[in-house]
XYZ file of C-alpha atoms in Angstrom:
608
model
C -30.499 -7.265 21.409
C -27.111 -8.807 20.502
C -25.244 -10.181 23.532
C -22.091 -12.064 24.177
C -20.708 -11.792 20.665
C -17.589 -13.898 20.155
C -16.706 -14.772 16.614
C -13.703 -15.581 14.492
C -13.645 -15.746 10.734
C -11.877 -15.038 7.470
C -12.125 -11.859 5.425
C -14.033 -12.120 2.160
C -11.038 -11.711 -0.081
C -9.527 -13.937 -2.715
C -5.853 -13.857 -1.805
C -3.733 -14.289 1.275
C -1.587 -11.389 0.095
C -4.147 -8.560 -0.022
C -2.430 -6.448 2.627
C 1.051 -6.465 1.048
C -0.639 -5.476 -2.207
C -2.474 -2.604 -0.510
C 0.697 -1.496 1.214
C 2.905 -1.603 -1.858
C 0.676 -0.728 -4.792
C -2.678 0.760 -3.826
C -1.346 3.883 -2.142
C 1.764 5.692 -3.322
C 2.100 7.725 -0.133
C 1.594 6.076 3.268
C 0.447 9.279 4.949
C -2.804 8.860 3.008
C -4.046 6.459 5.716
C -4.958 9.427 7.910
C -6.866 11.153 5.126
C -8.898 8.000 4.481
C -9.708 7.209 8.101
C -10.575 10.790 9.032
C -12.686 11.088 5.855
C -14.565 7.918 6.843
C -15.167 9.334 10.326
C -16.506 12.576 8.825
C -18.653 10.488 6.488
C -20.167 8.558 9.404
C -20.891 11.830 11.215
C -22.537 13.447 8.202
C -24.704 10.378 7.692
C -26.095 10.842 11.186
C -26.923 14.493 10.430
C -28.765 13.408 7.298
C -30.699 10.692 9.116
C -31.702 13.259 11.725
C -32.863 15.697 9.024
C -34.902 12.903 7.417
C -36.547 12.081 10.777
C -34.929 8.657 10.946
C -32.857 9.520 14.022
C -34.628 11.331 16.828
C -31.865 11.403 19.451
C -29.641 14.328 20.376
C -26.911 15.001 17.842
C -24.756 16.823 20.394
C -21.443 18.320 19.272
C -20.481 16.373 16.179
C -16.743 16.077 15.730
C -13.873 13.748 14.873
C -10.987 13.356 17.322
C -7.494 12.112 16.535
C -5.405 10.988 19.521
C -1.763 9.975 19.678
C -0.338 7.728 22.401
C 3.411 7.525 21.918
C 3.911 5.105 24.801
C 1.313 2.634 23.561
C 2.350 3.366 19.960
C -1.260 3.919 18.876
C -3.202 6.443 16.834
C -6.957 6.546 17.488
C -9.521 8.167 15.187
C -12.859 8.622 16.946
C -16.232 9.906 15.768
C -19.713 10.198 17.250
C -21.495 9.360 13.998
C -23.755 6.454 13.076
C -21.507 3.659 14.352
C -21.983 0.014 13.290
C -23.690 -3.128 14.500
C -21.977 -6.508 14.375
C -23.799 -7.310 11.136
C -22.701 -3.996 9.608
C -19.091 -4.682 10.615
C -19.277 -7.991 8.760
C -20.799 -6.275 5.769
C -18.733 -3.092 5.542
C -15.388 -4.247 6.911
C -15.176 -7.966 6.149
C -16.584 -7.706 2.645
C -13.708 -5.588 1.482
C -15.065 -4.429 -1.860
C -18.449 -3.320 -0.510
C -18.904 0.346 0.146
C -21.155 1.523 2.937
C -21.379 4.928 1.349
C -22.560 3.449 -1.947
C -25.472 1.724 -0.221
C -26.298 4.869 1.750
C -26.346 6.997 -1.403
C -28.529 4.441 -3.191
C -31.017 4.458 -0.320
C -31.297 8.247 -0.099
C -30.579 9.329 -3.700
C -34.130 10.572 -4.230
C -33.578 13.121 -1.433
C -30.875 14.848 -3.488
C -28.135 14.771 -0.852
C -25.892 12.047 -2.181
C -23.220 14.623 -3.019
C -22.425 15.083 0.672
C -21.051 11.567 1.194
C -17.304 11.060 1.010
C -17.707 7.372 0.244
C -15.668 4.205 -0.249
C -15.370 3.113 3.362
C -14.130 -0.301 2.272
C -10.754 0.181 0.637
C -10.227 3.464 2.448
C -10.356 1.669 5.783
C -7.814 -0.921 4.710
C -5.249 1.810 4.039
C -4.709 1.586 7.816
C -2.571 -1.498 7.232
C 0.043 0.557 5.437
C 1.177 1.793 8.860
C -0.427 -0.549 11.417
C 0.501 -4.091 12.445
C -2.891 -4.452 14.123
C -6.177 -2.535 13.863
C -9.100 -2.459 16.279
C -12.557 -1.034 15.743
C -14.729 -0.361 18.787
C -18.125 0.802 17.605
C -21.690 1.304 18.714
C -24.585 1.948 16.335
C -26.942 4.911 16.696
C -29.830 2.434 16.510
C -31.805 1.845 19.678
C -30.686 -1.076 21.887
C -27.492 -1.595 19.894
C -24.610 -3.420 21.530
C -21.063 -2.151 21.242
C -18.725 -4.475 19.352
C -14.991 -4.859 18.851
C -13.412 -5.978 15.576
C -9.714 -6.787 15.421
C -7.371 -7.937 12.685
C -3.571 -8.189 12.567
C -3.253 -7.863 8.810
C -3.768 -11.515 8.052
C -7.053 -12.712 6.574
C -8.326 -13.697 10.047
C -10.381 -11.400 12.275
C -12.132 -11.561 15.646
C -15.456 -9.967 16.490
C -16.585 -9.654 20.106
C -18.724 -7.643 22.512
C -17.235 -4.413 23.824
C -17.784 -1.677 26.366
C -18.725 1.668 24.784
C -21.295 4.052 26.247
C -21.754 6.469 23.325
C -22.603 5.900 19.674
C -19.859 6.155 17.072
C -16.602 4.430 16.222
C -13.028 4.356 17.489
C -10.419 3.117 15.007
C -7.271 2.158 16.946
C -4.083 1.685 14.946
C -1.203 -0.173 16.578
C 1.649 1.317 14.579
C 4.168 -1.042 12.981
C 7.901 -0.626 13.582
C 8.567 0.541 10.035
C 5.980 3.333 10.369
C 6.909 4.884 13.713
C 7.554 8.199 11.923
C 3.794 8.712 12.332
C 4.101 8.628 16.139
C 5.120 12.273 16.032
C 2.557 14.944 16.822
C 4.049 17.478 14.376
C 3.961 14.891 11.597
C 0.330 14.019 12.352
C -0.716 17.650 12.645
C 0.907 18.390 9.283
C -0.986 15.540 7.594
C -4.280 16.579 9.185
C -3.828 20.195 8.135
C -2.856 19.149 4.610
C -5.806 16.854 3.927
C -8.404 17.942 6.467
C -7.991 21.700 6.643
C -11.465 22.301 5.222
C -13.388 19.155 6.202
C -17.051 19.929 7.002
C -16.970 18.386 10.501
C -14.670 19.673 13.249
C -11.407 17.738 13.479
C -9.807 17.887 16.930
C -6.165 17.028 17.570
C -4.261 17.679 20.794
C -7.383 19.445 22.145
C -7.426 21.954 19.252
C -9.722 22.165 16.225
C -7.486 22.175 13.148
C -10.007 22.842 10.356
C -12.293 25.498 8.902
C -15.584 23.656 8.371
C -17.143 26.339 6.149
C -14.583 27.609 3.607
C -15.828 30.337 1.305
C -16.264 28.095 -1.731
C -19.118 26.342 0.111
C -20.962 29.635 0.555
C -23.171 31.657 -1.728
C -21.226 34.492 -3.417
C -23.966 36.934 -2.409
C -23.034 36.324 1.238
C -19.402 37.267 0.703
C -17.491 40.537 0.569
C -14.147 41.326 -1.048
C -12.426 41.137 2.329
C -13.744 37.573 2.779
C -12.126 36.450 -0.466
C -8.846 38.212 0.378
C -8.804 36.745 3.901
C -9.293 33.244 2.467
C -6.504 33.865 -0.048
C -4.201 34.788 2.834
C -5.275 31.595 4.590
C -4.192 29.591 1.545
C -1.059 31.606 0.711
C 0.079 33.541 3.808
C 3.186 35.065 2.208
C 1.588 36.258 -1.051
C 0.550 39.726 -2.163
C -3.173 40.387 -2.466
C -4.669 38.866 -5.630
C -5.785 41.018 -8.547
C -9.302 39.558 -8.567
C -11.062 36.192 -8.350
C -13.737 33.995 -9.882
C -16.246 32.090 -7.746
C -17.159 28.783 -9.430
C -20.514 27.208 -8.703
C -22.182 24.720 -11.058
C -24.392 21.681 -10.447
C -25.095 20.558 -14.024
C -23.860 18.622 -15.960
C -21.370 18.083 -13.116
C -20.905 19.372 -9.589
C -18.150 21.919 -9.160
C -17.457 24.672 -6.658
C -14.357 26.698 -5.930
C -12.619 30.045 -6.065
C -9.839 30.847 -8.525
C -7.600 33.850 -7.891
C -5.525 35.852 -10.377
C -2.232 36.481 -8.554
C 0.366 39.110 -9.281
C 2.763 37.140 -11.443
C 6.495 37.209 -11.644
C 8.075 36.511 -15.041
C 8.503 32.855 -14.091
C 5.927 30.309 -15.211
C 7.276 27.171 -13.545
C 7.669 28.775 -10.120
C 4.003 29.781 -10.133
C 2.521 26.357 -10.841
C 0.925 23.830 -8.500
C -0.879 26.531 -6.526
C -4.432 25.339 -7.269
C -5.677 22.809 -4.729
C -8.119 20.073 -5.726
C -10.692 18.859 -3.199
C -13.440 16.267 -3.296
C -16.206 17.221 -0.853
C -13.754 19.319 1.135
C -11.161 16.513 1.345
C -7.818 17.627 -0.114
C -6.765 15.390 -2.998
C -3.844 16.996 -4.830
C -2.326 20.204 -6.172
C -1.576 18.500 -9.495
C -4.510 19.708 -11.607
C -3.101 19.585 -15.135
C -6.001 17.551 -16.574
C -8.765 19.557 -14.915
C -7.434 23.070 -15.402
C -6.147 24.112 -18.853
C -2.414 24.601 -18.981
C -2.485 28.374 -19.258
C -4.678 28.690 -16.144
C -2.428 26.572 -13.941
C -0.776 29.872 -13.066
C -3.919 30.774 -11.130
C -4.231 30.142 -7.408
C -7.171 28.842 -5.402
C -9.401 25.841 -4.809
C -11.533 23.537 -6.947
C -13.902 21.089 -5.275
C -15.827 18.455 -7.216
C -17.223 15.040 -6.272
C -17.485 14.296 -9.992
C -13.757 14.315 -10.687
C -12.885 10.654 -11.347
C -10.079 9.393 -9.108
C -8.397 6.034 -8.997
C -9.213 3.744 -6.071
C -6.584 5.364 -3.856
C -7.761 8.875 -4.844
C -4.138 9.618 -5.672
C -4.527 10.615 -9.302
C -7.108 11.416 -11.947
C -8.519 8.948 -14.402
C -9.466 9.814 -17.972
C -13.130 10.706 -18.106
C -15.582 12.844 -20.067
C -16.282 14.988 -17.003
C -12.668 16.097 -16.823
C -12.906 17.618 -20.314
C -16.236 19.244 -19.456
C -14.824 20.757 -16.275
C -11.736 21.941 -18.154
C -13.935 23.637 -20.763
C -16.195 25.172 -18.109
C -13.269 26.736 -16.233
C -11.843 28.162 -19.476
C -15.234 29.651 -20.339
C -15.757 31.149 -16.872
C -12.336 32.787 -16.883
C -12.945 34.198 -20.359
C -16.351 35.557 -19.329
C -14.926 37.157 -16.185
C -12.122 38.906 -18.069
C -14.535 40.117 -20.751
C -16.851 41.469 -18.037
C -14.053 43.395 -16.294
C -12.812 44.790 -19.624
C -16.300 45.945 -20.559
C -17.222 47.443 -17.182
C -13.896 48.934 -16.125
C -11.417 49.304 -18.962
C -9.075 51.680 -17.040
C -8.913 49.164 -14.193
C -8.362 46.335 -16.672
C -5.515 48.246 -18.331
C -3.937 48.984 -14.946
C -3.837 45.247 -14.204
C -2.967 44.061 -17.696
C 0.772 43.717 -17.149
C -0.183 40.880 -14.771
C -3.355 39.670 -16.485
C -1.631 39.731 -19.859
C 0.508 36.704 -19.038
C -2.613 34.561 -18.584
C -4.385 36.022 -21.588
C -1.431 35.680 -23.964
C -0.666 32.162 -22.727
C -4.315 31.257 -23.361
C -4.231 32.711 -26.865
C -1.090 30.702 -27.633
C -2.424 27.392 -26.291
C -6.231 27.332 -26.511
C -8.207 28.099 -29.673
C -11.547 28.387 -27.855
C -10.096 30.864 -25.391
C -8.687 32.927 -28.268
C -12.183 33.388 -29.672
C -13.160 35.182 -26.450
C -9.818 36.813 -25.684
C -9.281 38.469 -29.091
C -11.748 41.165 -28.060
C -10.100 42.030 -24.726
C -6.442 41.098 -25.157
C -4.404 44.288 -25.220
C -1.086 45.345 -26.715
C 0.866 48.271 -25.257
C 3.126 50.625 -27.160
C 6.313 52.305 -25.931
C 4.280 55.377 -24.968
C 2.312 53.235 -22.493
C -0.963 53.298 -24.450
C -3.128 50.161 -24.685
C -5.007 48.917 -27.748
C -7.140 45.923 -28.653
C -6.033 44.080 -31.797
C -8.634 45.837 -33.929
C -7.824 49.262 -32.445
C -4.129 48.806 -33.129
C -4.711 47.614 -36.668
C -6.685 50.799 -37.280
C -3.916 52.948 -35.731
C -1.091 51.658 -37.955
C -3.078 50.825 -41.090
C -2.216 53.967 -43.036
C 1.475 54.356 -42.189
C 2.660 50.792 -41.580
C 1.145 48.872 -44.478
C 3.814 47.686 -46.893
C 3.745 47.383 -50.681
C 2.222 43.873 -50.377
C -0.732 45.272 -48.408
C 0.539 43.627 -45.213
C 0.441 45.501 -41.925
C 3.790 45.568 -40.142
C 3.599 45.685 -36.339
C 6.969 46.748 -34.948
C 7.975 45.731 -31.429
C 10.766 46.022 -28.891
C 11.872 43.457 -26.326
C 14.082 45.937 -24.442
C 13.432 49.663 -24.750
C 16.799 50.636 -23.288
C 18.933 48.442 -25.533
C 16.884 49.118 -28.657
C 16.313 52.830 -28.055
C 18.216 53.982 -31.159
C 16.013 51.808 -33.377
C 12.854 52.969 -31.585
C 13.819 56.612 -32.100
C 14.480 55.974 -35.794
C 11.002 54.414 -36.112
C 9.394 57.363 -34.354
C 11.071 59.797 -36.764
C 8.984 58.169 -39.475
C 5.853 58.240 -37.284
C 5.935 54.475 -36.897
C 4.486 53.006 -33.718
C 6.437 50.442 -31.659
C 4.889 47.888 -29.285
C 6.356 46.645 -26.023
C 6.549 42.836 -26.110
C 8.838 42.115 -23.200
C 7.292 39.230 -21.223
C 8.481 35.643 -21.157
C 5.491 34.492 -23.258
C 5.764 37.167 -25.968
C 8.038 35.248 -28.342
C 5.272 32.621 -28.644
C 2.516 35.260 -28.611
C 4.057 36.970 -31.656
C 3.824 33.735 -33.646
C 0.197 33.300 -32.596
C -0.654 36.851 -33.700
C 0.751 36.261 -37.173
C -1.200 33.005 -37.499
C -4.495 34.502 -36.353
C -4.464 38.057 -37.755
C -4.934 38.431 -41.498
C -2.155 40.059 -43.535
C -0.190 41.072 -40.436
C 3.529 40.603 -39.848
C 5.200 41.315 -36.503
C 8.841 42.420 -36.658
C 11.324 43.448 -34.030
C 12.371 47.043 -34.527
C 16.055 46.133 -34.749
C 15.584 43.112 -37.057
C 16.534 45.124 -40.165
C 16.683 48.623 -41.527
C 13.317 50.351 -41.476
C 13.075 50.425 -45.269
C 13.348 46.642 -45.291
C 11.096 46.121 -42.283
C 8.322 48.140 -43.956
C 8.962 48.022 -47.680
C 7.225 50.744 -49.662
C 6.960 51.268 -53.401
C 8.949 54.490 -53.139
C 12.637 54.114 -52.315
C 15.326 56.666 -51.526
C 18.123 57.059 -54.050
C 21.734 56.511 -53.043
C 24.079 59.459 -53.466
C 27.002 57.045 -53.946
C 28.041 55.678 -57.292
C 28.047 51.920 -57.823
C 31.842 51.915 -57.613
C 31.779 53.784 -54.301
C 29.159 51.378 -52.931
C 31.375 48.426 -53.822
C 34.423 50.125 -52.245
C 32.481 50.812 -49.043
C 31.169 47.243 -48.928
C 34.656 45.751 -49.404
C 36.201 48.053 -46.799
C 33.667 47.159 -44.091
C 33.846 43.440 -44.933
C 37.562 43.633 -44.227
C 36.922 45.578 -41.029
C 34.292 43.062 -39.829
C 36.652 40.188 -40.562
C 33.996 37.527 -40.031
C 31.738 35.446 -42.228
C 28.942 35.973 -39.674
C 28.553 39.588 -40.814
C 26.724 40.244 -44.077
C 27.554 43.760 -45.309
C 25.154 45.686 -47.536
C 24.871 49.302 -48.675
C 21.414 50.866 -48.252
C 19.936 54.205 -49.258
C 18.618 55.548 -45.932
C 17.620 58.997 -44.689
C 20.531 61.290 -43.838
C 19.538 61.446 -40.175
C 19.810 57.664 -39.714
C 22.984 56.169 -38.238
C 25.929 55.645 -40.632
C 26.175 51.927 -39.797
C 23.294 49.797 -38.507
C 23.763 46.239 -37.249
C 20.681 44.024 -37.209
C 19.784 40.369 -36.643
C 17.279 38.531 -38.864
C 13.787 38.308 -37.341
C 13.650 34.493 -37.558
C 16.921 34.183 -35.610
C 15.773 36.698 -32.977
C 12.519 34.840 -32.581
C 14.066 31.388 -32.311
C 16.562 32.453 -29.670
C 13.858 34.334 -27.718
C 11.530 31.312 -27.774
C 14.256 28.924 -26.657
C 15.335 31.287 -23.895
C 11.734 31.462 -22.631
C 11.498 27.666 -22.505
C 14.872 27.280 -20.778
C 16.321 25.252 -23.651
C 19.770 25.538 -25.173
C 19.739 27.467 -28.418
C 19.588 25.304 -31.534
C 22.442 27.467 -32.834
C 24.661 26.106 -30.060
C 27.949 27.990 -29.839
C 27.806 29.146 -33.457
C 28.214 32.929 -33.867
C 24.950 34.702 -34.625
C 24.569 35.863 -38.219
C 23.986 39.596 -38.496
C 23.645 42.258 -41.155
C 25.840 45.342 -41.356
C 23.876 48.004 -43.255
C 25.884 51.003 -44.460
C 23.863 54.193 -44.862
C 24.916 55.355 -48.317
C 23.447 58.815 -47.678
C 25.173 59.514 -44.359
C 28.010 62.078 -44.552
C 30.358 59.894 -42.468
C 30.280 57.079 -45.076
C 31.161 59.662 -47.741
C 33.948 60.958 -45.496
C 35.353 57.458 -45.042
C 35.481 56.943 -48.815
C 37.138 60.354 -49.350
C 39.937 59.667 -46.828
C 43.052 59.165 -48.968
C 45.413 57.713 -46.391
C 44.635 53.983 -46.208
C 45.448 53.632 -42.491
C 43.345 56.673 -41.610
C 40.507 55.345 -43.728
C 40.569 51.958 -41.960
C 40.791 53.652 -38.535
C 37.723 55.821 -39.241
C 35.756 52.877 -40.661
C 36.736 50.768 -37.649
C 35.525 53.475 -35.244
C 32.158 53.761 -37.002
C 31.784 49.975 -37.147
C 32.629 49.557 -33.450
C 30.015 52.175 -32.573
C 27.419 50.022 -34.348
C 28.639 46.906 -32.499
C 28.511 48.835 -29.233
C 24.882 49.815 -29.848
C 23.970 46.106 -30.070
C 26.067 45.011 -27.096
C 28.429 43.104 -29.390
C 31.600 45.051 -28.596
C 33.353 43.216 -25.773
C 36.736 42.247 -24.356
C 39.904 43.681 -25.917
C 37.939 45.198 -28.824
C 35.949 47.296 -26.348
C 39.102 48.308 -24.470
C 40.808 49.417 -27.714
C 37.698 51.354 -28.755
C 37.661 53.263 -25.464
C 41.389 54.039 -25.695
C 41.013 55.290 -29.287
C 38.043 57.431 -28.365
C 39.807 58.977 -25.352
C 42.844 59.989 -27.424
C 40.675 61.944 -29.884
C 39.008 64.043 -27.173
């Protein structure tokens, strides 16, 4: 038995400045000290449970827990556990030899028992994070081993330490932090509770603070899916996101080869705002919260999901503050993509009506995935849906079959027409319907990019906005209508409306269109529509800057009003009628504003 220990010494480090380095560079956020010390305490407690299960500890486990105590008057924070504790020799080994990890040795010793994944690890550097906030640290510890003597270790942040005998009746360790003046913000119970709830909310051993347990030791991702009901998943979602609507559905992740990964990912009801939805997935390592920045682990398009991922195999830097590049990260990324694709395919196959009912929300994920991930597209092409203005859903192949006969142009290319705003583009939609053309709704924030992806991936398919041109130019056929105007009359009409438009931004043309089409149609080129839509969705300033948008003014040569304009003999009356017809076309596109709109209304009122 060890008695009367009294020892001084120097830490096994190679610089006098190790603590300033730890404080300034190792950890970016000083609150991490509590995560590290509580994790170590949980680690020590779990080790005792394992030793007991292996028959190497035969004593009473009792109620295993970690306690955090705050003493504002003494300016101390104490983290206590009733785990394995340490002997004087173990203190020298695990604390004084800074780079040595007690957990590493423990895992090595018991790796053949298959439980190494339960150890949080890295006691060494994790312990020294205490010096980010403490001017002095004490450890009072007693080993679980029979006839062990309690010992006290103390160090003020220099390279010198003292080791002496101590009074402690029960096994385990107390880490006492004497808080430095520049870190007294941590002597606030609300601050400490917030840190504990952030990092330790789901630790596997009870964490007690201010006489209350603050954690759920068995979150649902640690359980077998067969044990869980829908209400369990929804209740956990509400625990994570108290103010959110119920999720659409979820995916329970559970894999142990070639890496360990558990978790639950939820599909939330999305608003049309990508950025506001991000950073909702929480990353854990053995139930210790690490970060909600998961961009390397979760593919970009799935960062809109909510939930939890827990993996001991995610490589972290020494402070566990950020990810390091590693082959496992790519494997995990690929696995998550595959699982999400499989889940969506399963729902589509087993419950298509339910899938369609949710697709306005699901579609954002699916379309984003198609745009950004080739492997996901290979799965998603069979269950991604498009919806037409009548509210009917189609897969890509179903829609191609629907429009093949009527919307294939003279170059054997299918033309898929779409609207971004049914109300504003209603006149164009109705014109398309008169010719039995179908029009898709593509109104979400991702659709401008999705349209480009469709054209790249679908053979001989072109996607055009319904108001991007006249229908005869959108879907060019071999047969064309004849104009009832002579060439001279066409030139007169063109010149008249060029003068009326009075801008170089308007390109005037005369087209032979059906009689029941509008007399004047104003359209914007598809490429310009698409560029402005894409830039608007990304929040960028348009590349066109303040330049006026180029647009086409198509005169319907076969409409009676155009003939009437040309037959009006009085020049002023002719210009007035042409101006009224032209303003109507501007009005239909939301381009008639300011004094021009006021004058149009006044003119219209006087003719009633």
